[in-house]
Amino acid sequence: MSISKLPVHPSLESLRKQAKKLARDILAGHSGAIARARAQLPKAEMPLSQRDAQLVLAREYGFPGWKDLVQEVKQLLGQGVEWAVSEARRFIHDNNVEGLRQLLAEYPALLFWKANENDGGLLGMATGSYGDSFDPLASSTSRARHAPSSCSMPARSLRRRYAMGSSPRALRF
């Protein structure tokens, strides 16, 4: 019984999908998937429930249970977000919109990240790089003239959407 190593940047969504795939493969009768399940849960009845598939996956990664695996991944992601923030700063400074787009796809938590309660987060970094202070409720249109040209939405619209309580996920950089 070998123990797999978690990737450097693990994803809970990816792990959940792996468990679902394992359960589907067992249901389809794939011998490799059945052998994996039997190695971790010798007395389990086939087909496996989603919960048992998650347990098999957790044990393959060396954890006693799914909750332990999830806790470890969340801790790793906490450190990962700090790295992602430094990368986001660099991409914003270099006006690397494609790099920022890819980073946000990998680390959606960046959209909600703030260094402290007075920090503007990612939007604050972006507007700060243009010499503006971050105030999403400000009515000044001067920021709209300084918005990055590669942004798909004018700064005024960004502020309006942000101020109305819309999820930052709706923003497209």
mmCIF file with all atom_site columns, C-alpha atoms in Angstrom:
data_model
loop_
_atom_site.group_PDB
_atom_site.id
_atom_site.type_symbol
_atom_site.label_atom_id
_atom_site.label_alt_id
_atom_site.label_comp_id
_atom_site.label_asym_id
_atom_site.label_entity_id
_atom_site.label_seq_id
_atom_site.pdbx_PDB_ins_code
_atom_site.Cartn_x
_atom_site.Cartn_y
_atom_site.Cartn_z
_atom_site.occupancy
_atom_site.B_iso_or_equiv
_atom_site.pdbx_formal_charge
_atom_site.auth_seq_id
_atom_site.auth_comp_id
_atom_site.auth_asym_id
_atom_site.auth_atom_id
_atom_site.pdbx_PDB_model_num
ATOM 1   C CA . MET A 1 1   ? 0.000   0.000  0.000   1.00 0.00 ? 1   MET A CA 1
ATOM 2   C CA . SER A 1 2   ? 1.748   3.136  -1.223  1.00 0.00 ? 2   SER A CA 1
ATOM 3   C CA . ILE A 1 3   ? 0.890   6.627  -0.053  1.00 0.00 ? 3   ILE A CA 1
ATOM 4   C CA . SER A 1 4   ? 0.402   9.311  -2.680  1.00 0.00 ? 4   SER A CA 1
ATOM 5   C CA . LYS A 1 5   ? 1.730   12.793 -2.078  1.00 0.00 ? 5   LYS A CA 1
ATOM 6   C CA . LEU A 1 6   ? -0.557  15.815 -2.275  1.00 0.00 ? 6   LEU A CA 1
ATOM 7   C CA . PRO A 1 7   ? 0.243   18.225 -5.119  1.00 0.00 ? 7   PRO A CA 1
ATOM 8   C CA . VAL A 1 8   ? 2.024   21.479 -4.260  1.00 0.00 ? 8   VAL A CA 1
ATOM 9   C CA . HIS A 1 9   ? -1.187  23.452 -4.886  1.00 0.00 ? 9   HIS A CA 1
ATOM 10  C CA . PRO A 1 10  ? -3.986  21.012 -3.990  1.00 0.00 ? 10  PRO A CA 1
ATOM 11  C CA . SER A 1 11  ? -7.575  21.778 -4.850  1.00 0.00 ? 11  SER A CA 1
ATOM 12  C CA . LEU A 1 12  ? -10.538 20.589 -2.806  1.00 0.00 ? 12  LEU A CA 1
ATOM 13  C CA . GLU A 1 13  ? -12.654 20.638 -5.942  1.00 0.00 ? 13  GLU A CA 1
ATOM 14  C CA . SER A 1 14  ? -10.151 18.417 -7.728  1.00 0.00 ? 14  SER A CA 1
ATOM 15  C CA . LEU A 1 15  ? -10.041 15.988 -4.800  1.00 0.00 ? 15  LEU A CA 1
ATOM 16  C CA . ARG A 1 16  ? -13.837 15.797 -4.736  1.00 0.00 ? 16  ARG A CA 1
ATOM 17  C CA . LYS A 1 17  ? -13.856 15.103 -8.469  1.00 0.00 ? 17  LYS A CA 1
ATOM 18  C CA . GLN A 1 18  ? -11.238 12.378 -7.996  1.00 0.00 ? 18  GLN A CA 1
ATOM 19  C CA . ALA A 1 19  ? -13.447 10.709 -5.370  1.00 0.00 ? 19  ALA A CA 1
ATOM 20  C CA . LYS A 1 20  ? -16.493 10.928 -7.672  1.00 0.00 ? 20  LYS A CA 1
ATOM 21  C CA . LYS A 1 21  ? -14.488 9.426  -10.519 1.00 0.00 ? 21  LYS A CA 1
ATOM 22  C CA . LEU A 1 22  ? -13.309 6.591  -8.275  1.00 0.00 ? 22  LEU A CA 1
ATOM 23  C CA . ALA A 1 23  ? -16.924 5.824  -7.292  1.00 0.00 ? 23  ALA A CA 1
ATOM 24  C CA . ARG A 1 24  ? -18.014 5.919  -10.969 1.00 0.00 ? 24  ARG A CA 1
ATOM 25  C CA . ASP A 1 25  ? -15.111 3.682  -12.040 1.00 0.00 ? 25  ASP A CA 1
ATOM 26  C CA . ILE A 1 26  ? -15.989 1.139  -9.370  1.00 0.00 ? 26  ILE A CA 1
ATOM 27  C CA . LEU A 1 27  ? -19.628 1.189  -10.481 1.00 0.00 ? 27  LEU A CA 1
ATOM 28  C CA . ALA A 1 28  ? -18.459 0.639  -14.079 1.00 0.00 ? 28  ALA A CA 1
ATOM 29  C CA . GLY A 1 29  ? -16.430 -2.388 -12.902 1.00 0.00 ? 29  GLY A CA 1
ATOM 30  C CA . HIS A 1 30  ? -12.909 -1.089 -13.557 1.00 0.00 ? 30  HIS A CA 1
ATOM 31  C CA . SER A 1 31  ? -10.566 -3.525 -11.844 1.00 0.00 ? 31  SER A CA 1
ATOM 32  C CA . GLY A 1 32  ? -7.956  -0.869 -10.959 1.00 0.00 ? 32  GLY A CA 1
ATOM 33  C CA . ALA A 1 33  ? -10.503 1.243  -9.127  1.00 0.00 ? 33  ALA A CA 1
ATOM 34  C CA . ILE A 1 34  ? -11.898 -1.794 -7.310  1.00 0.00 ? 34  ILE A CA 1
ATOM 35  C CA . ALA A 1 35  ? -8.365  -2.819 -6.265  1.00 0.00 ? 35  ALA A CA 1
ATOM 36  C CA . ARG A 1 36  ? -7.709  0.697  -4.918  1.00 0.00 ? 36  ARG A CA 1
ATOM 37  C CA . ALA A 1 37  ? -10.890 0.546  -2.853  1.00 0.00 ? 37  ALA A CA 1
ATOM 38  C CA . ARG A 1 38  ? -10.154 -2.966 -1.562  1.00 0.00 ? 38  ARG A CA 1
ATOM 39  C CA . ALA A 1 39  ? -6.630  -1.910 -0.514  1.00 0.00 ? 39  ALA A CA 1
ATOM 40  C CA . GLN A 1 40  ? -8.040  0.867  1.698   1.00 0.00 ? 40  GLN A CA 1
ATOM 41  C CA . LEU A 1 41  ? -11.421 -0.591 2.713   1.00 0.00 ? 41  LEU A CA 1
ATOM 42  C CA . PRO A 1 42  ? -11.202 -4.403 2.507   1.00 0.00 ? 42  PRO A CA 1
ATOM 43  C CA . LYS A 1 43  ? -14.671 -4.999 3.987   1.00 0.00 ? 43  LYS A CA 1
ATOM 44  C CA . ALA A 1 44  ? -16.543 -2.304 2.040   1.00 0.00 ? 44  ALA A CA 1
ATOM 45  C CA . GLU A 1 45  ? -19.410 -3.376 -0.162  1.00 0.00 ? 45  GLU A CA 1
ATOM 46  C CA . MET A 1 46  ? -19.268 -2.428 -3.807  1.00 0.00 ? 46  MET A CA 1
ATOM 47  C CA . PRO A 1 47  ? -20.291 -0.103 -5.329  1.00 0.00 ? 47  PRO A CA 1
ATOM 48  C CA . LEU A 1 48  ? -18.842 2.492  -2.986  1.00 0.00 ? 48  LEU A CA 1
ATOM 49  C CA . SER A 1 49  ? -20.821 5.443  -1.724  1.00 0.00 ? 49  SER A CA 1
ATOM 50  C CA . GLN A 1 50  ? -19.387 8.911  -2.352  1.00 0.00 ? 50  GLN A CA 1
ATOM 51  C CA . ARG A 1 51  ? -18.417 9.060  1.316   1.00 0.00 ? 51  ARG A CA 1
ATOM 52  C CA . ASP A 1 52  ? -16.475 5.782  1.115   1.00 0.00 ? 52  ASP A CA 1
ATOM 53  C CA . ALA A 1 53  ? -14.783 6.910  -2.116  1.00 0.00 ? 53  ALA A CA 1
ATOM 54  C CA . GLN A 1 54  ? -13.628 10.062 -0.298  1.00 0.00 ? 54  GLN A CA 1
ATOM 55  C CA . LEU A 1 55  ? -12.327 7.897  2.556   1.00 0.00 ? 55  LEU A CA 1
ATOM 56  C CA . VAL A 1 56  ? -10.359 5.736  0.090   1.00 0.00 ? 56  VAL A CA 1
ATOM 57  C CA . LEU A 1 57  ? -8.841  8.856  -1.468  1.00 0.00 ? 57  LEU A CA 1
ATOM 58  C CA . ALA A 1 58  ? -7.957  10.337 1.938   1.00 0.00 ? 58  ALA A CA 1
ATOM 59  C CA . ARG A 1 59  ? -6.247  7.116  2.991   1.00 0.00 ? 59  ARG A CA 1
ATOM 60  C CA . GLU A 1 60  ? -4.338  6.968  -0.284  1.00 0.00 ? 60  GLU A CA 1
ATOM 61  C CA . TYR A 1 61  ? -2.931  10.381 0.619   1.00 0.00 ? 61  TYR A CA 1
ATOM 62  C CA . GLY A 1 62  ? -2.015  9.109  4.089   1.00 0.00 ? 62  GLY A CA 1
ATOM 63  C CA . PHE A 1 63  ? -4.853  10.646 6.119   1.00 0.00 ? 63  PHE A CA 1
ATOM 64  C CA . PRO A 1 64  ? -7.135  8.693  8.456   1.00 0.00 ? 64  PRO A CA 1
ATOM 65  C CA . GLY A 1 65  ? -10.257 10.337 7.039   1.00 0.00 ? 65  GLY A CA 1
ATOM 66  C CA . TRP A 1 66  ? -11.689 12.821 4.544   1.00 0.00 ? 66  TRP A CA 1
ATOM 67  C CA . LYS A 1 67  ? -12.023 15.585 7.167   1.00 0.00 ? 67  LYS A CA 1
ATOM 68  C CA . ASP A 1 68  ? -8.303  15.302 7.951   1.00 0.00 ? 68  ASP A CA 1
ATOM 69  C CA . LEU A 1 69  ? -7.437  15.593 4.259   1.00 0.00 ? 69  LEU A CA 1
ATOM 70  C CA . VAL A 1 70  ? -9.714  18.615 3.838   1.00 0.00 ? 70  VAL A CA 1
ATOM 71  C CA . GLN A 1 71  ? -8.175  20.303 6.899   1.00 0.00 ? 71  GLN A CA 1
ATOM 72  C CA . GLU A 1 72  ? -4.654  19.786 5.539   1.00 0.00 ? 72  GLU A CA 1
ATOM 73  C CA . VAL A 1 73  ? -5.595  21.135 2.113   1.00 0.00 ? 73  VAL A CA 1
ATOM 74  C CA . LYS A 1 74  ? -7.215  24.209 3.675   1.00 0.00 ? 74  LYS A CA 1
ATOM 75  C CA . GLN A 1 75  ? -4.031  24.881 5.649   1.00 0.00 ? 75  GLN A CA 1
ATOM 76  C CA . LEU A 1 76  ? -1.944  24.514 2.511   1.00 0.00 ? 76  LEU A CA 1
ATOM 77  C CA . LEU A 1 77  ? -4.258  26.815 0.597   1.00 0.00 ? 77  LEU A CA 1
ATOM 78  C CA . GLY A 1 78  ? -3.892  29.468 3.288   1.00 0.00 ? 78  GLY A CA 1
ATOM 79  C CA . GLN A 1 79  ? -0.187  29.581 2.572   1.00 0.00 ? 79  GLN A CA 1
ATOM 80  C CA . GLY A 1 80  ? -0.868  29.345 -1.143  1.00 0.00 ? 80  GLY A CA 1
ATOM 81  C CA . VAL A 1 81  ? -3.015  32.461 -1.101  1.00 0.00 ? 81  VAL A CA 1
ATOM 82  C CA . GLU A 1 82  ? -0.115  34.494 0.289   1.00 0.00 ? 82  GLU A CA 1
ATOM 83  C CA . TRP A 1 83  ? 2.046   33.366 -2.645  1.00 0.00 ? 83  TRP A CA 1
ATOM 84  C CA . ALA A 1 84  ? -0.798  34.150 -5.037  1.00 0.00 ? 84  ALA A CA 1
ATOM 85  C CA . VAL A 1 85  ? -1.133  37.661 -3.575  1.00 0.00 ? 85  VAL A CA 1
ATOM 86  C CA . SER A 1 86  ? 2.532   38.387 -4.270  1.00 0.00 ? 86  SER A CA 1
ATOM 87  C CA . GLU A 1 87  ? 2.095   37.058 -7.822  1.00 0.00 ? 87  GLU A CA 1
ATOM 88  C CA . ALA A 1 88  ? -1.029  39.209 -8.274  1.00 0.00 ? 88  ALA A CA 1
ATOM 89  C CA . ARG A 1 89  ? 0.920   42.298 -7.177  1.00 0.00 ? 89  ARG A CA 1
ATOM 90  C CA . ARG A 1 90  ? 3.600   41.506 -9.743  1.00 0.00 ? 90  ARG A CA 1
ATOM 91  C CA . PHE A 1 91  ? 1.056   40.901 -12.532 1.00 0.00 ? 91  PHE A CA 1
ATOM 92  C CA . ILE A 1 92  ? -0.803  44.121 -11.707 1.00 0.00 ? 92  ILE A CA 1
ATOM 93  C CA . HIS A 1 93  ? 2.439   46.099 -11.637 1.00 0.00 ? 93  HIS A CA 1
ATOM 94  C CA . ASP A 1 94  ? 3.484   44.625 -14.993 1.00 0.00 ? 94  ASP A CA 1
ATOM 95  C CA . ASN A 1 95  ? -0.056  45.071 -16.418 1.00 0.00 ? 95  ASN A CA 1
ATOM 96  C CA . ASN A 1 96  ? -0.053  41.333 -17.203 1.00 0.00 ? 96  ASN A CA 1
ATOM 97  C CA . VAL A 1 97  ? -3.798  40.799 -17.571 1.00 0.00 ? 97  VAL A CA 1
ATOM 98  C CA . GLU A 1 98  ? -3.517  37.260 -18.943 1.00 0.00 ? 98  GLU A CA 1
ATOM 99  C CA . GLY A 1 99  ? -1.239  36.221 -16.058 1.00 0.00 ? 99  GLY A CA 1
ATOM 100 C CA . LEU A 1 100 ? -3.707  37.723 -13.580 1.00 0.00 ? 100 LEU A CA 1
ATOM 101 C CA . ARG A 1 101 ? -6.623  35.953 -15.290 1.00 0.00 ? 101 ARG A CA 1
ATOM 102 C CA . GLN A 1 102 ? -4.842  32.582 -14.998 1.00 0.00 ? 102 GLN A CA 1
ATOM 103 C CA . LEU A 1 103 ? -3.904  33.261 -11.376 1.00 0.00 ? 103 LEU A CA 1
ATOM 104 C CA . LEU A 1 104 ? -7.536  34.084 -10.512 1.00 0.00 ? 104 LEU A CA 1
ATOM 105 C CA . ALA A 1 105 ? -8.659  30.860 -12.172 1.00 0.00 ? 105 ALA A CA 1
ATOM 106 C CA . GLU A 1 106 ? -6.271  28.910 -9.925  1.00 0.00 ? 106 GLU A CA 1
ATOM 107 C CA . TYR A 1 107 ? -6.876  30.988 -6.782  1.00 0.00 ? 107 TYR A CA 1
ATOM 108 C CA . PRO A 1 108 ? -10.458 32.319 -6.770  1.00 0.00 ? 108 PRO A CA 1
ATOM 109 C CA . ALA A 1 109 ? -9.970  33.155 -3.074  1.00 0.00 ? 109 ALA A CA 1
ATOM 110 C CA . LEU A 1 110 ? -7.890  36.143 -4.255  1.00 0.00 ? 110 LEU A CA 1
ATOM 111 C CA . LEU A 1 111 ? -11.098 37.954 -5.162  1.00 0.00 ? 111 LEU A CA 1
ATOM 112 C CA . PHE A 1 112 ? -12.035 38.025 -1.481  1.00 0.00 ? 112 PHE A CA 1
ATOM 113 C CA . TRP A 1 113 ? -8.536  38.387 0.002   1.00 0.00 ? 113 TRP A CA 1
ATOM 114 C CA . LYS A 1 114 ? -7.745  41.440 2.118   1.00 0.00 ? 114 LYS A CA 1
ATOM 115 C CA . ALA A 1 115 ? -4.602  42.074 4.145   1.00 0.00 ? 115 ALA A CA 1
ATOM 116 C CA . ASN A 1 116 ? -6.724  43.795 6.798   1.00 0.00 ? 116 ASN A CA 1
ATOM 117 C CA . GLU A 1 117 ? -10.204 45.256 7.174   1.00 0.00 ? 117 GLU A CA 1
ATOM 118 C CA . ASN A 1 118 ? -9.157  48.627 5.681   1.00 0.00 ? 118 ASN A CA 1
ATOM 119 C CA . ASP A 1 119 ? -7.507  47.051 2.671   1.00 0.00 ? 119 ASP A CA 1
ATOM 120 C CA . GLY A 1 120 ? -9.168  47.167 -0.738  1.00 0.00 ? 120 GLY A CA 1
ATOM 121 C CA . GLY A 1 121 ? -8.007  43.683 -1.672  1.00 0.00 ? 121 GLY A CA 1
ATOM 122 C CA . LEU A 1 122 ? -7.187  42.872 -5.262  1.00 0.00 ? 122 LEU A CA 1
ATOM 123 C CA . LEU A 1 123 ? -9.171  45.818 -6.646  1.00 0.00 ? 123 LEU A CA 1
ATOM 124 C CA . GLY A 1 124 ? -7.364  48.067 -4.186  1.00 0.00 ? 124 GLY A CA 1
ATOM 125 C CA . MET A 1 125 ? -4.044  46.794 -5.501  1.00 0.00 ? 125 MET A CA 1
ATOM 126 C CA . ALA A 1 126 ? -5.127  47.442 -9.078  1.00 0.00 ? 126 ALA A CA 1
ATOM 127 C CA . THR A 1 127 ? -6.433  50.944 -8.463  1.00 0.00 ? 127 THR A CA 1
ATOM 128 C CA . GLY A 1 128 ? -3.486  51.714 -6.195  1.00 0.00 ? 128 GLY A CA 1
ATOM 129 C CA . SER A 1 129 ? -1.119  50.886 -9.020  1.00 0.00 ? 129 SER A CA 1
ATOM 130 C CA . TYR A 1 130 ? -2.690  53.762 -10.964 1.00 0.00 ? 130 TYR A CA 1
ATOM 131 C CA . GLY A 1 131 ? -2.176  56.241 -8.149  1.00 0.00 ? 131 GLY A CA 1
ATOM 132 C CA . ASP A 1 132 ? -5.762  56.078 -6.890  1.00 0.00 ? 132 ASP A CA 1
ATOM 133 C CA . SER A 1 133 ? -6.973  55.197 -3.437  1.00 0.00 ? 133 SER A CA 1
ATOM 134 C CA . PHE A 1 134 ? -9.531  52.432 -3.222  1.00 0.00 ? 134 PHE A CA 1
ATOM 135 C CA . ASP A 1 135 ? -13.036 53.637 -2.478  1.00 0.00 ? 135 ASP A CA 1
ATOM 136 C CA . PRO A 1 136 ? -15.691 51.568 -4.249  1.00 0.00 ? 136 PRO A CA 1
ATOM 137 C CA . LEU A 1 137 ? -18.468 53.975 -3.241  1.00 0.00 ? 137 LEU A CA 1
ATOM 138 C CA . ALA A 1 138 ? -16.768 57.140 -4.469  1.00 0.00 ? 138 ALA A CA 1
ATOM 139 C CA . SER A 1 139 ? -18.716 58.984 -7.147  1.00 0.00 ? 139 SER A CA 1
ATOM 140 C CA . SER A 1 140 ? -15.669 60.554 -8.781  1.00 0.00 ? 140 SER A CA 1
ATOM 141 C CA . THR A 1 141 ? -15.336 59.637 -12.433 1.00 0.00 ? 141 THR A CA 1
ATOM 142 C CA . SER A 1 142 ? -11.639 60.462 -12.526 1.00 0.00 ? 142 SER A CA 1
ATOM 143 C CA . ARG A 1 143 ? -10.778 56.838 -11.783 1.00 0.00 ? 143 ARG A CA 1
ATOM 144 C CA . ALA A 1 144 ? -12.640 55.681 -14.875 1.00 0.00 ? 144 ALA A CA 1
ATOM 145 C CA . ARG A 1 145 ? -10.111 57.537 -17.032 1.00 0.00 ? 145 ARG A CA 1
ATOM 146 C CA . HIS A 1 146 ? -7.248  55.737 -15.269 1.00 0.00 ? 146 HIS A CA 1
ATOM 147 C CA . ALA A 1 147 ? -8.703  52.226 -15.491 1.00 0.00 ? 147 ALA A CA 1
ATOM 148 C CA . PRO A 1 148 ? -6.526  49.734 -17.305 1.00 0.00 ? 148 PRO A CA 1
ATOM 149 C CA . SER A 1 149 ? -7.473  49.572 -20.975 1.00 0.00 ? 149 SER A CA 1
ATOM 150 C CA . SER A 1 150 ? -7.383  45.771 -20.928 1.00 0.00 ? 150 SER A CA 1
ATOM 151 C CA . CYS A 1 151 ? -10.107 45.585 -18.279 1.00 0.00 ? 151 CYS A CA 1
ATOM 152 C CA . SER A 1 152 ? -13.384 44.409 -19.814 1.00 0.00 ? 152 SER A CA 1
ATOM 153 C CA . MET A 1 153 ? -15.501 46.762 -17.697 1.00 0.00 ? 153 MET A CA 1
ATOM 154 C CA . PRO A 1 154 ? -15.068 50.511 -16.996 1.00 0.00 ? 154 PRO A CA 1
ATOM 155 C CA . ALA A 1 155 ? -13.953 51.364 -13.476 1.00 0.00 ? 155 ALA A CA 1
ATOM 156 C CA . ARG A 1 156 ? -17.234 53.212 -12.817 1.00 0.00 ? 156 ARG A CA 1
ATOM 157 C CA . SER A 1 157 ? -19.182 50.019 -13.591 1.00 0.00 ? 157 SER A CA 1
ATOM 158 C CA . LEU A 1 158 ? -16.829 47.998 -11.411 1.00 0.00 ? 158 LEU A CA 1
ATOM 159 C CA . ARG A 1 159 ? -17.434 50.380 -8.506  1.00 0.00 ? 159 ARG A CA 1
ATOM 160 C CA . ARG A 1 160 ? -21.199 50.368 -9.073  1.00 0.00 ? 160 ARG A CA 1
ATOM 161 C CA . ARG A 1 161 ? -21.364 46.569 -9.229  1.00 0.00 ? 161 ARG A CA 1
ATOM 162 C CA . TYR A 1 162 ? -19.101 46.235 -6.173  1.00 0.00 ? 162 TYR A CA 1
ATOM 163 C CA . ALA A 1 163 ? -21.112 48.821 -4.225  1.00 0.00 ? 163 ALA A CA 1
ATOM 164 C CA . MET A 1 164 ? -24.413 47.080 -5.026  1.00 0.00 ? 164 MET A CA 1
ATOM 165 C CA . GLY A 1 165 ? -23.166 43.953 -3.309  1.00 0.00 ? 165 GLY A CA 1
ATOM 166 C CA . SER A 1 166 ? -22.570 41.878 -6.398  1.00 0.00 ? 166 SER A CA 1
ATOM 167 C CA . SER A 1 167 ? -20.164 39.032 -6.028  1.00 0.00 ? 167 SER A CA 1
ATOM 168 C CA . PRO A 1 168 ? -16.642 39.897 -7.203  1.00 0.00 ? 168 PRO A CA 1
ATOM 169 C CA . ARG A 1 169 ? -16.767 36.617 -9.160  1.00 0.00 ? 169 ARG A CA 1
ATOM 170 C CA . ALA A 1 170 ? -18.843 38.478 -11.724 1.00 0.00 ? 170 ALA A CA 1
ATOM 171 C CA . LEU A 1 171 ? -15.880 40.701 -12.542 1.00 0.00 ? 171 LEU A CA 1
ATOM 172 C CA . ARG A 1 172 ? -13.843 39.803 -15.610 1.00 0.00 ? 172 ARG A CA 1
ATOM 173 C CA . PHE A 1 173 ? -10.304 41.021 -15.837 1.00 0.00 ? 173 PHE A CA 1
#
